[in-house]
PDB file of N, CA, C and O and ligand atoms in Angstrom:
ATOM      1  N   UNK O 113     115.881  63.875 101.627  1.00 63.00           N
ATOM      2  CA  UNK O 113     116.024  65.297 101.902  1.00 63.00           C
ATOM      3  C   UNK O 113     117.402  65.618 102.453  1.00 63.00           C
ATOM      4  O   UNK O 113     117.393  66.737 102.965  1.00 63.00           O
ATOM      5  N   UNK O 114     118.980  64.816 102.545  1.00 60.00           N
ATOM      6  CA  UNK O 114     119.453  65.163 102.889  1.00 60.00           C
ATOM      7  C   UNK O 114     120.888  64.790 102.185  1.00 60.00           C
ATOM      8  O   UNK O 114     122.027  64.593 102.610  1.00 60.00           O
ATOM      9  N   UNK O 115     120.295  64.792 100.964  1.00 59.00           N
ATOM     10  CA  UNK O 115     121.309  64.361 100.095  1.00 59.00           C
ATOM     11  C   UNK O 115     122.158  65.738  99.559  1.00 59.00           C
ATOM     12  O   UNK O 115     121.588  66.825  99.468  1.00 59.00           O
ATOM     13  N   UNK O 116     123.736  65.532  99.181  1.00 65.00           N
ATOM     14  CA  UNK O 116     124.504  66.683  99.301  1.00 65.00           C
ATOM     15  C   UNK O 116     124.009  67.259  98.328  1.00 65.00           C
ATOM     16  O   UNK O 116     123.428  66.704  97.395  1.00 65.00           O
ATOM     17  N   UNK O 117     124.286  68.980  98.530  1.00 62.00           N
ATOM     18  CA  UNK O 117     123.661  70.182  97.491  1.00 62.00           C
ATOM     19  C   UNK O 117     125.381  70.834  98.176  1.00 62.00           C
ATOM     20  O   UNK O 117     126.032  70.931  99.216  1.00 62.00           O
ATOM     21  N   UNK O 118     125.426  71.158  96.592  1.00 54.00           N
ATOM     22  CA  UNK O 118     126.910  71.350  96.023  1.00 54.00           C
ATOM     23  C   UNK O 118     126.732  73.446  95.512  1.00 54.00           C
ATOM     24  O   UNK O 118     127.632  74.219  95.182  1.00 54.00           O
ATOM     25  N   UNK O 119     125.397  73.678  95.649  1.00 47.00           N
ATOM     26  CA  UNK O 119     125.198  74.757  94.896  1.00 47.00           C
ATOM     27  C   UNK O 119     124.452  75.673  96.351  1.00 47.00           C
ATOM     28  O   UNK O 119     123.228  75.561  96.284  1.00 47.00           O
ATOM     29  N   UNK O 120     124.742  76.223  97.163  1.00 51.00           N
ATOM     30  CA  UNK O 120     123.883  76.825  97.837  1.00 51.00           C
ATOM     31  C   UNK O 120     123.143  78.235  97.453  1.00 51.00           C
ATOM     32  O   UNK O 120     121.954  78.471  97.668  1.00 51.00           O
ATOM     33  N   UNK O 121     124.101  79.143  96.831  1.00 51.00           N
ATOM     34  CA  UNK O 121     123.704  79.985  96.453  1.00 51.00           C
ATOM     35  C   UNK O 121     123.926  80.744  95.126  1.00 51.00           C
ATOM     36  O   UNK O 121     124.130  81.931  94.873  1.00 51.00           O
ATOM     37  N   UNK O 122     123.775  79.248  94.108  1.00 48.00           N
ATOM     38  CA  UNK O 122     123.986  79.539  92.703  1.00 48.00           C
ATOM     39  C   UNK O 122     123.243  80.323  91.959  1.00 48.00           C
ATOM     40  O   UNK O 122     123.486  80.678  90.806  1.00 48.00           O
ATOM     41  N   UNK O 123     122.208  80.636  92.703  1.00 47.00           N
ATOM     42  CA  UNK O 123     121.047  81.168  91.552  1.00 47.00           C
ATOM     43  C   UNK O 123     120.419  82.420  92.696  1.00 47.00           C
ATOM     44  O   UNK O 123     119.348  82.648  93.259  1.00 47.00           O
ATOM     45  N   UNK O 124     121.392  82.856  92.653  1.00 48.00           N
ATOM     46  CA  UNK O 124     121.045  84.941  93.244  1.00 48.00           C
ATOM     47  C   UNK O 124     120.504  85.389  92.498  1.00 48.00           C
ATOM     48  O   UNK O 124     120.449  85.159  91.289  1.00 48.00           O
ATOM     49  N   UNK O 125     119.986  86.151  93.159  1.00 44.00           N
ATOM     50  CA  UNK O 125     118.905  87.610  92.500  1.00 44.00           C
ATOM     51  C   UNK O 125     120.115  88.379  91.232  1.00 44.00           C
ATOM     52  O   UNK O 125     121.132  89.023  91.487  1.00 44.00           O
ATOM     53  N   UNK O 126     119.713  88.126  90.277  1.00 53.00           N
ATOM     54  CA  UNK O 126     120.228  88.808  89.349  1.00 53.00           C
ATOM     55  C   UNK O 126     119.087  90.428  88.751  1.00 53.00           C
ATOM     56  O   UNK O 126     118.064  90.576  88.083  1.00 53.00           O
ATOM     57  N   UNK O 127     120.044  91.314  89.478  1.00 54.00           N
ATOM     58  CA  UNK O 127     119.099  92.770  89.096  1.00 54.00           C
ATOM     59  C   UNK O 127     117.959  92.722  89.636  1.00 54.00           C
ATOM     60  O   UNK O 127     117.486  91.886  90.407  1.00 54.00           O
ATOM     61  N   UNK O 128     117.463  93.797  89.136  1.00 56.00           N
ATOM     62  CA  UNK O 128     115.908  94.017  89.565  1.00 56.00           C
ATOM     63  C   UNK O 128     116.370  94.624  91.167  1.00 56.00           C
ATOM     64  O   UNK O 128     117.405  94.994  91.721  1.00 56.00           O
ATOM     65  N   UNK O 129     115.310  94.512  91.415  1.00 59.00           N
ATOM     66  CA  UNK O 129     115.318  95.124  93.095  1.00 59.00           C
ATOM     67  C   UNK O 129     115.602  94.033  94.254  1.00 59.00           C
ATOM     68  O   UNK O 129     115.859  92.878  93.914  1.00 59.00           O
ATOM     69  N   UNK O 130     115.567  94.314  95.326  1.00 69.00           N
ATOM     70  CA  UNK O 130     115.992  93.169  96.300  1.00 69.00           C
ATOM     71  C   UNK O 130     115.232  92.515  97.236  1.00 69.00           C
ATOM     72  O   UNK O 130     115.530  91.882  98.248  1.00 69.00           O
ATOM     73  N   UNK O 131     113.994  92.842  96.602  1.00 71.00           N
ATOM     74  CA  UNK O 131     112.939  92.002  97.436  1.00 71.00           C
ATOM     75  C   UNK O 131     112.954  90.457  96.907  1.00 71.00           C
ATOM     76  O   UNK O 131     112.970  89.838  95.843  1.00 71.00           O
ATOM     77  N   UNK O 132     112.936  90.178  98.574  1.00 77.00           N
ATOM     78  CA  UNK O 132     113.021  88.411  98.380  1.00 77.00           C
ATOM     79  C   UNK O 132     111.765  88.381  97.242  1.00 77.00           C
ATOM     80  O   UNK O 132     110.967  89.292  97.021  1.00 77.00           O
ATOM     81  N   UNK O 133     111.843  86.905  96.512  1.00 79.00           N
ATOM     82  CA  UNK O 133     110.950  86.308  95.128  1.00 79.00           C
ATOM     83  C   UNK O 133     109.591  85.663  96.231  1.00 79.00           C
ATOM     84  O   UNK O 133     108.460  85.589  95.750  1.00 79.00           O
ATOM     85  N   UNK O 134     109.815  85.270  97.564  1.00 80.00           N
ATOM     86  CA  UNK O 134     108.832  84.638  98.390  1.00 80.00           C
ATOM     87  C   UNK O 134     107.686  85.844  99.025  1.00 80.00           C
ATOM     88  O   UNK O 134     106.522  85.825  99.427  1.00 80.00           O
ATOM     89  N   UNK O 135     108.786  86.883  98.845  1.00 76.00           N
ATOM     90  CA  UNK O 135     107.990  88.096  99.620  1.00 76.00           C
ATOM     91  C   UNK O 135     107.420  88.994  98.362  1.00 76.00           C
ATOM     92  O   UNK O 135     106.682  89.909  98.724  1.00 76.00           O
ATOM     93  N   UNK O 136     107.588  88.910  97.280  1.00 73.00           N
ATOM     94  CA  UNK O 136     107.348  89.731  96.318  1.00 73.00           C
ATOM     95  C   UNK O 136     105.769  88.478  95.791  1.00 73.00           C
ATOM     96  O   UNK O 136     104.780  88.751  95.111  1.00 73.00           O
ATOM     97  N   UNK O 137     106.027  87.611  96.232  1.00 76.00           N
ATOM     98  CA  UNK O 137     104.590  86.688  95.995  1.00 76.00           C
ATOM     99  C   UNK O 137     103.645  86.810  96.589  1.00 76.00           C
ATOM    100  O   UNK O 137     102.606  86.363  96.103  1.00 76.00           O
ATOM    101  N   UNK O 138     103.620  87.456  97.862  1.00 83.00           N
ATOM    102  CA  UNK O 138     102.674  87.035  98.649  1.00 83.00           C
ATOM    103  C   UNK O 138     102.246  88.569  98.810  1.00 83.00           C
ATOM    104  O   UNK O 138     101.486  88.922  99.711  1.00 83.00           O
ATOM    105  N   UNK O 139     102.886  89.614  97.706  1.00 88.00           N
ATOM    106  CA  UNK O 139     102.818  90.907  98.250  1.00 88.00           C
ATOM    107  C   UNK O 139     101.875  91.511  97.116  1.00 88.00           C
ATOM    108  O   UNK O 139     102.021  91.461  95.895  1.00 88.00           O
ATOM    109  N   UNK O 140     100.948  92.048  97.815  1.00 93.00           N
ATOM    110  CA  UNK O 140      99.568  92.729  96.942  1.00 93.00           C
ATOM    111  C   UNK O 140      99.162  94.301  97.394  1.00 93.00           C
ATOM    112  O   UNK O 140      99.070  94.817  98.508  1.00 93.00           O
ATOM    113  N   UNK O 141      98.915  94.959  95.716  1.00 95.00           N
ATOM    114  CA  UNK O 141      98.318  96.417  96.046  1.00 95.00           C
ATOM    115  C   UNK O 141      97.462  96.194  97.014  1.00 95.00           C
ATOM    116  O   UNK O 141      96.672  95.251  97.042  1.00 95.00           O
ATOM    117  N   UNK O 142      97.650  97.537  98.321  1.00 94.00           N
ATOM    118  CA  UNK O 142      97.200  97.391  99.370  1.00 94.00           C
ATOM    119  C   UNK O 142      95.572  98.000  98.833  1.00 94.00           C
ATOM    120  O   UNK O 142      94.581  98.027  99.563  1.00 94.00           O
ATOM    121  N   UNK O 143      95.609  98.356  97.706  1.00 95.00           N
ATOM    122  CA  UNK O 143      94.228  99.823  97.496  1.00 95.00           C
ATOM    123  C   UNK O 143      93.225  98.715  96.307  1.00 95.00           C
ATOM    124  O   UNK O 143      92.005  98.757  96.149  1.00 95.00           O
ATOM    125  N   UNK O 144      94.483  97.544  95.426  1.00 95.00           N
ATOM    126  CA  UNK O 144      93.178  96.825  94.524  1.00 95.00           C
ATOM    127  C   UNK O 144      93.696  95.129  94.628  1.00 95.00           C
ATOM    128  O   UNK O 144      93.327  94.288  93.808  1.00 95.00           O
ATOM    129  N   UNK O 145      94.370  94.906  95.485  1.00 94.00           N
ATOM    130  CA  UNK O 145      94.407  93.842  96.081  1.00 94.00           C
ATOM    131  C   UNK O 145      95.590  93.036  94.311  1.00 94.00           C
ATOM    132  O   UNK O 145      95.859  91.840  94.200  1.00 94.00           O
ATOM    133  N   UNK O 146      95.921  93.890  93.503  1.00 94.00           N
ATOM    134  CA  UNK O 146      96.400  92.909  92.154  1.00 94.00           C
ATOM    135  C   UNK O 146      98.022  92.689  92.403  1.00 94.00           C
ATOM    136  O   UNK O 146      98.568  93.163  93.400  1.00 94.00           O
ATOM    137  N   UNK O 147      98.567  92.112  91.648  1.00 92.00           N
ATOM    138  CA  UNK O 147      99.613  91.891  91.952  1.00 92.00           C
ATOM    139  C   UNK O 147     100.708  93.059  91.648  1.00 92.00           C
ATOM    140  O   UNK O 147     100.497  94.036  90.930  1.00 92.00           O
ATOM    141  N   UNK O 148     101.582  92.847  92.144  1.00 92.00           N
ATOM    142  CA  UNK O 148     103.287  93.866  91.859  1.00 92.00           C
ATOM    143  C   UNK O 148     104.394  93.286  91.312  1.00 92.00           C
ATOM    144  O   UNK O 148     104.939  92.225  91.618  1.00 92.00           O
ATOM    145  N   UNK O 149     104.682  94.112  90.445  1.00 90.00           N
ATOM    146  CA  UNK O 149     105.605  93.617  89.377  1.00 90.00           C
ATOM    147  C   UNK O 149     106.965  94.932  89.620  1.00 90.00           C
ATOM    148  O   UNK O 149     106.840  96.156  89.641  1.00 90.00           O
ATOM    149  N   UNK O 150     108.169  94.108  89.772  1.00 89.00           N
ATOM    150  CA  UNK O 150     109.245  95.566  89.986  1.00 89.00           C
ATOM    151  C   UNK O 150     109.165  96.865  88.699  1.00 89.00           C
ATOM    152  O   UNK O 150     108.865  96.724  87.514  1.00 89.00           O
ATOM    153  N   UNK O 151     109.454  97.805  89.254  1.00 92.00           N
ATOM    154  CA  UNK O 151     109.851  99.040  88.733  1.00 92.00           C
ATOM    155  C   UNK O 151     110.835  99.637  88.960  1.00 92.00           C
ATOM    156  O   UNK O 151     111.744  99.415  89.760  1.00 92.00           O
ATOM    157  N   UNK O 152     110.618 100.699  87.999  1.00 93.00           N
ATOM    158  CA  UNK O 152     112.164 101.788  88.251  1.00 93.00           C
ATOM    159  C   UNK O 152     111.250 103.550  88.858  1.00 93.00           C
ATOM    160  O   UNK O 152     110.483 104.201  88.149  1.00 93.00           O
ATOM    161  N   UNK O 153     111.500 103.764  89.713  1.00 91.00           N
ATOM    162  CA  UNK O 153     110.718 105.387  89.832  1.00 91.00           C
ATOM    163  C   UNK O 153     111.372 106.179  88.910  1.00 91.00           C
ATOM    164  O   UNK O 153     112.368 105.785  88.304  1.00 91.00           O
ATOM    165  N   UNK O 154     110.893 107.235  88.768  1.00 88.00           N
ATOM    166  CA  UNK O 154     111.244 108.681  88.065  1.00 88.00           C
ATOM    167  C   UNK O 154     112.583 109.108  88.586  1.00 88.00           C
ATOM    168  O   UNK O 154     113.312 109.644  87.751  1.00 88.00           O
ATOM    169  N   UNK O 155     112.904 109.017  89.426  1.00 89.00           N
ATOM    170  CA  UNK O 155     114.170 109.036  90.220  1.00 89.00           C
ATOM    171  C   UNK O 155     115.316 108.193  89.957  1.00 89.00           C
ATOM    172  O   UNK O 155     116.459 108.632  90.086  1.00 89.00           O
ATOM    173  N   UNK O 156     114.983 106.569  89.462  1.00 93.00           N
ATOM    174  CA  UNK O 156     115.889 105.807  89.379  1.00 93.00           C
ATOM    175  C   UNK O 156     116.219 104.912  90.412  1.00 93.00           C
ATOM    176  O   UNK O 156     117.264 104.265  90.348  1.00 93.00           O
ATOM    177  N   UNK O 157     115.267 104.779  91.568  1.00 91.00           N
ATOM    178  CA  UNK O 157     114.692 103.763  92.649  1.00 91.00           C
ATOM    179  C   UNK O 157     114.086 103.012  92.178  1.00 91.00           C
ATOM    180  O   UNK O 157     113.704 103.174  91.018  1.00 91.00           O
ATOM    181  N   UNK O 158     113.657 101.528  93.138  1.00 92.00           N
ATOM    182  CA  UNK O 158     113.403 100.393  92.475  1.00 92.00           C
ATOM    183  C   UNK O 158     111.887 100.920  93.496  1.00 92.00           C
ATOM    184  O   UNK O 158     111.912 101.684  94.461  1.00 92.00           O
ATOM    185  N   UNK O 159     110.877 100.350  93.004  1.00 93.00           N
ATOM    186  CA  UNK O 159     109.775 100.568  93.054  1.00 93.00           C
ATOM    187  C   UNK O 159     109.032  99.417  92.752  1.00 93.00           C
ATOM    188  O   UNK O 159     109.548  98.686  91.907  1.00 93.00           O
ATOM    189  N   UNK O 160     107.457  98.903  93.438  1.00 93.00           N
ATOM    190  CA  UNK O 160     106.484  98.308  92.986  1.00 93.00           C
ATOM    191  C   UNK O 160     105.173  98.510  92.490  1.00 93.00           C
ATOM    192  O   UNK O 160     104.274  98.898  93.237  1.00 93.00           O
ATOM    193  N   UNK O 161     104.969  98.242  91.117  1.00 94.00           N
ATOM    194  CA  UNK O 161     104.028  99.198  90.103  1.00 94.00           C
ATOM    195  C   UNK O 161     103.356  97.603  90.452  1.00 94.00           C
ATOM    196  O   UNK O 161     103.751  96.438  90.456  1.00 94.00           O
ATOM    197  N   UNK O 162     101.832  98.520  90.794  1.00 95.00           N
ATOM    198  CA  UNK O 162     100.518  97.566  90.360  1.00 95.00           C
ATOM    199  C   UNK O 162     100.039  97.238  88.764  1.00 95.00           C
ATOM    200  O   UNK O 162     100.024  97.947  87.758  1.00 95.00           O
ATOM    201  N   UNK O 163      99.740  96.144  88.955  1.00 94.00           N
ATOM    202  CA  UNK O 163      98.807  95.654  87.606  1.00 94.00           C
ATOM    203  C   UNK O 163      98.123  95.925  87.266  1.00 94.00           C
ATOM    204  O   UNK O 163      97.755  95.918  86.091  1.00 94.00           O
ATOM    205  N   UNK O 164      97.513  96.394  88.445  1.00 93.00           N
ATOM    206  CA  UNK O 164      95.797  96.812  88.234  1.00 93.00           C
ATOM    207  C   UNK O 164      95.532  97.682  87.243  1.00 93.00           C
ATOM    208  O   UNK O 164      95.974  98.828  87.172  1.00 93.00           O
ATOM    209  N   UNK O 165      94.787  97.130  86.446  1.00 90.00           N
ATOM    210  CA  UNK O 165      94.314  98.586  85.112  1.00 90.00           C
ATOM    211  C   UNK O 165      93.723 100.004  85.956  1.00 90.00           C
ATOM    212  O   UNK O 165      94.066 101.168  85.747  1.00 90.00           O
ATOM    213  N   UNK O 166      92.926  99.600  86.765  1.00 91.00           N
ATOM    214  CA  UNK O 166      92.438 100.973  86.949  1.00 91.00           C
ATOM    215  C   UNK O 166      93.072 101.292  88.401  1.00 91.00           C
ATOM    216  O   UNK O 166      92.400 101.768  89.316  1.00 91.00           O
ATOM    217  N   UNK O 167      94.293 101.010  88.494  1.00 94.00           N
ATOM    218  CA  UNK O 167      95.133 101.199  89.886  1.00 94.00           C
ATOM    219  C   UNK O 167      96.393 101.937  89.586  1.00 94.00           C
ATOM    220  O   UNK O 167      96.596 103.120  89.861  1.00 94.00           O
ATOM    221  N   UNK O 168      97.416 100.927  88.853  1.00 94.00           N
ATOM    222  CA  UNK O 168      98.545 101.972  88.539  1.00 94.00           C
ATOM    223  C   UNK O 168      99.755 102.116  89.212  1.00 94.00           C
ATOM    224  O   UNK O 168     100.903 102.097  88.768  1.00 94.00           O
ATOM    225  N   UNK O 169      99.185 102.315  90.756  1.00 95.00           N
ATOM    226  CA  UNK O 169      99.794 103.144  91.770  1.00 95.00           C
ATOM    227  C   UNK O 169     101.321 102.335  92.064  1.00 95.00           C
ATOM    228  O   UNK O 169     101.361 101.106  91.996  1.00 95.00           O
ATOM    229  N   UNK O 170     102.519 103.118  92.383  1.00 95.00           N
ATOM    230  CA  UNK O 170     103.534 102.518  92.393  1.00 95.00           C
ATOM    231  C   UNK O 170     104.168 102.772  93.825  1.00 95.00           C
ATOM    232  O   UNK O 170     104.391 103.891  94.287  1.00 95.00           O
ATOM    233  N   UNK O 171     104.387 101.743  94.366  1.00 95.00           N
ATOM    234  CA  UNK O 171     105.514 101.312  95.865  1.00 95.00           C
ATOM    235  C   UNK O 171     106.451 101.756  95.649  1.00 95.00           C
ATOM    236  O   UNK O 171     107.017 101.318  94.648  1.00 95.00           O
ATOM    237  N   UNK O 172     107.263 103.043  96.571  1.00 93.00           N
ATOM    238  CA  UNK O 172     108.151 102.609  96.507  1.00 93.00           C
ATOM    239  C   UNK O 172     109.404 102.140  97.536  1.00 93.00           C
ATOM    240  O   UNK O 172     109.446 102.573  98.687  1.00 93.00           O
ATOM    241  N   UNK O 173     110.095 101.509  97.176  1.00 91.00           N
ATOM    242  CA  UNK O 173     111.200 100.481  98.107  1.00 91.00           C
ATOM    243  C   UNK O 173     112.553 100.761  98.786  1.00 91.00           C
ATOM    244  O   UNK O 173     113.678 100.617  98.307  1.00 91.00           O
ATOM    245  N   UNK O 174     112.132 101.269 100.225  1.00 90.00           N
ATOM    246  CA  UNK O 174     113.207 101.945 100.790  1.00 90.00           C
ATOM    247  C   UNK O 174     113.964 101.028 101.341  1.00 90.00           C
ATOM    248  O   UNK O 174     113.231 100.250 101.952  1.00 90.00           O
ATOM    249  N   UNK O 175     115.450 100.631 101.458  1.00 88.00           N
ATOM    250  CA  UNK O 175     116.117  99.761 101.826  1.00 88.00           C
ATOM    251  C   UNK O 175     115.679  98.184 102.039  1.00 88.00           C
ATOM    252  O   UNK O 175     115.502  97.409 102.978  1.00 88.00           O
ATOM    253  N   UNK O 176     115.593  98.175 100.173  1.00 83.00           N
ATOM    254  CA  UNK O 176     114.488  96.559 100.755  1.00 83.00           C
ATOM    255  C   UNK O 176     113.168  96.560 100.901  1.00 83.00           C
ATOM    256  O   UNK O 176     112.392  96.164 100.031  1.00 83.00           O
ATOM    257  N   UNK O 177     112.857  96.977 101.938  1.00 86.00           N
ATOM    258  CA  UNK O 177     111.311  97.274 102.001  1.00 86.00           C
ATOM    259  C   UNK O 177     110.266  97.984 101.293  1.00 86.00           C
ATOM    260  O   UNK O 177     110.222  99.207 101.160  1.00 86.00           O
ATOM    261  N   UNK O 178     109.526  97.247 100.900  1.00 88.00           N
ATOM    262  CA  UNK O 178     108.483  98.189 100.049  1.00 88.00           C
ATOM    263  C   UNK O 178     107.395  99.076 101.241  1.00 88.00           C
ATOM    264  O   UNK O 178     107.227  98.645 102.381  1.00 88.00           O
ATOM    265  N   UNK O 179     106.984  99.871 100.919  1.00 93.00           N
ATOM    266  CA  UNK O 179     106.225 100.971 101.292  1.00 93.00           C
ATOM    267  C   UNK O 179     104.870 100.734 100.389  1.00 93.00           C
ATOM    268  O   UNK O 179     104.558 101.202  99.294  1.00 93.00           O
ATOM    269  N   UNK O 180     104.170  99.805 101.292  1.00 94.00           N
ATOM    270  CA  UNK O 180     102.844  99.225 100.358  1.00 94.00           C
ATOM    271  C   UNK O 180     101.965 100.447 101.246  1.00 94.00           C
ATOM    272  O   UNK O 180     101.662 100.092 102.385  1.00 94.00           O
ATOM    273  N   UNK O 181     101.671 101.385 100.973  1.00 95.00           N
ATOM    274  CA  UNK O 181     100.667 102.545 101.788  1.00 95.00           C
ATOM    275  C   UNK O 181     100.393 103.325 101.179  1.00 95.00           C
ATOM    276  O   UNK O 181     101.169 104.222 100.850  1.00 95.00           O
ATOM    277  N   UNK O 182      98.959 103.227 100.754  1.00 95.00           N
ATOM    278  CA  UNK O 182      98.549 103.805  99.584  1.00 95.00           C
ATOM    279  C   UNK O 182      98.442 105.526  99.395  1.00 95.00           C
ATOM    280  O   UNK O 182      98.312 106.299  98.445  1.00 95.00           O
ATOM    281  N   UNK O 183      98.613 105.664 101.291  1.00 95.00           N
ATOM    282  CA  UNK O 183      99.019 107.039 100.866  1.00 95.00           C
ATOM    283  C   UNK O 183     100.446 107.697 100.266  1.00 95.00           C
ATOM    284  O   UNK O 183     100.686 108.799  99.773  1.00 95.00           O
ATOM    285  N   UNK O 184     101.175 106.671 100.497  1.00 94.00           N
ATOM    286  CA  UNK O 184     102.423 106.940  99.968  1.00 94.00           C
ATOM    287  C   UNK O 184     102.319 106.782  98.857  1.00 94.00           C
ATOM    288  O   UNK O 184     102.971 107.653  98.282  1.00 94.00           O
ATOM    289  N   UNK O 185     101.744 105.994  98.039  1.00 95.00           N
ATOM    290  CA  UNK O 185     101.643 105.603  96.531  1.00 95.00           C
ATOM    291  C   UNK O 185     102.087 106.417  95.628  1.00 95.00           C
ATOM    292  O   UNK O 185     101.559 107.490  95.922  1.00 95.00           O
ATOM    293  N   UNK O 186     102.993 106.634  94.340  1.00 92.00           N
ATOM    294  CA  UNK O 186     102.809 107.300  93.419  1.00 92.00           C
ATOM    295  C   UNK O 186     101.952 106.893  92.310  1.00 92.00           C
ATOM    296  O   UNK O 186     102.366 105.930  91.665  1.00 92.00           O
ATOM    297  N   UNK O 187     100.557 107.558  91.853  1.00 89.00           N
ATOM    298  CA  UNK O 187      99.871 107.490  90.638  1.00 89.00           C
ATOM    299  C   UNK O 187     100.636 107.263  89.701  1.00 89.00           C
ATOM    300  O   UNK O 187     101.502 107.916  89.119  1.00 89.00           O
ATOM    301  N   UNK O 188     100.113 105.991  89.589  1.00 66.00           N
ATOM    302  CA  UNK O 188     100.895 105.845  88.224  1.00 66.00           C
ATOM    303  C   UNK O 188     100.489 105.896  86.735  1.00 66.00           C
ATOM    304  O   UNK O 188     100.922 105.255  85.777  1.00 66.00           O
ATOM    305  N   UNK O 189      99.286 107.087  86.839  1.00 58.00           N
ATOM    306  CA  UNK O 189      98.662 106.912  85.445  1.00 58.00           C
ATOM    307  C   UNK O 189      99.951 107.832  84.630  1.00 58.00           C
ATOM    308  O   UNK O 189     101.045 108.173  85.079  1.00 58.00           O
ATOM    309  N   UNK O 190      99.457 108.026  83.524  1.00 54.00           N
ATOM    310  CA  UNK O 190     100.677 108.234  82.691  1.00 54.00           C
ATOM    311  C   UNK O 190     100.093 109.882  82.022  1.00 54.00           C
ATOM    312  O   UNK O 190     100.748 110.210  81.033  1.00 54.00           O
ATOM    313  N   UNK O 191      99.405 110.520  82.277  1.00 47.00           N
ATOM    314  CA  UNK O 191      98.823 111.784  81.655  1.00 47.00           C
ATOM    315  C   UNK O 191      99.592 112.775  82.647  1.00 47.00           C
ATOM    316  O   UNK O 191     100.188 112.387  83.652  1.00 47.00           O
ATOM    317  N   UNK O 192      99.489 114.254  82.188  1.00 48.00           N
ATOM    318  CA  UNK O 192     100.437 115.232  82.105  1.00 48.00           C
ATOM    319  C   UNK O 192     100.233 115.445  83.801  1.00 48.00           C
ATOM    320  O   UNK O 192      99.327 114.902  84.434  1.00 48.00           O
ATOM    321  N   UNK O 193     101.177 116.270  84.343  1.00 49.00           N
ATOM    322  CA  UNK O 193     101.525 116.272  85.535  1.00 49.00           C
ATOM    323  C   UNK O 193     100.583 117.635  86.125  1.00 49.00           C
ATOM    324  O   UNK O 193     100.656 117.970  87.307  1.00 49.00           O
TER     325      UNK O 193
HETATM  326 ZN1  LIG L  74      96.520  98.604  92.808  1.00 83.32          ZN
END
């Protein structure tokens, strides 16, 4: 375990949003428990859209931080406004 590493920070977050990959694992719709996959909002903010078929609902990510609160949620079904 302590053999030299020549690369510390070769492999950065390329795009997408800036939630750590450790914290984006362990991070679940607070309303159907499925997983989050990044997004883009209507706005052009990075956001976390649930999997959930009958969920939808999308996070979104204020400085880094996601805003997992489902009252904050935007519906993310896709029918007319
Ligand atoms: Zn959900």
């Amino acid at each position: 375990m302590t053999g030299p590493d020549g690369a510390p920070e070769d492999a950065v977050v390329k795009g997408g949003s800036s939630i750590e990959p450790w914290l984006r694992e362990i991070l679940r719709c607070p309303a159907c428990r499925s997983e989050l996959v990044d997004a883009v909002g209507p706005e052009g903010g990075p956001e976390l859209l649930c999997t959930g078929a009958e969920c939808g609902r999308a996070y979104r990510i204020e400085d880094g931080i996601p805003v997992l609160l489902v009252d904050e949620a935007r519906a993310g079904a896709p029918g007319p406004a």
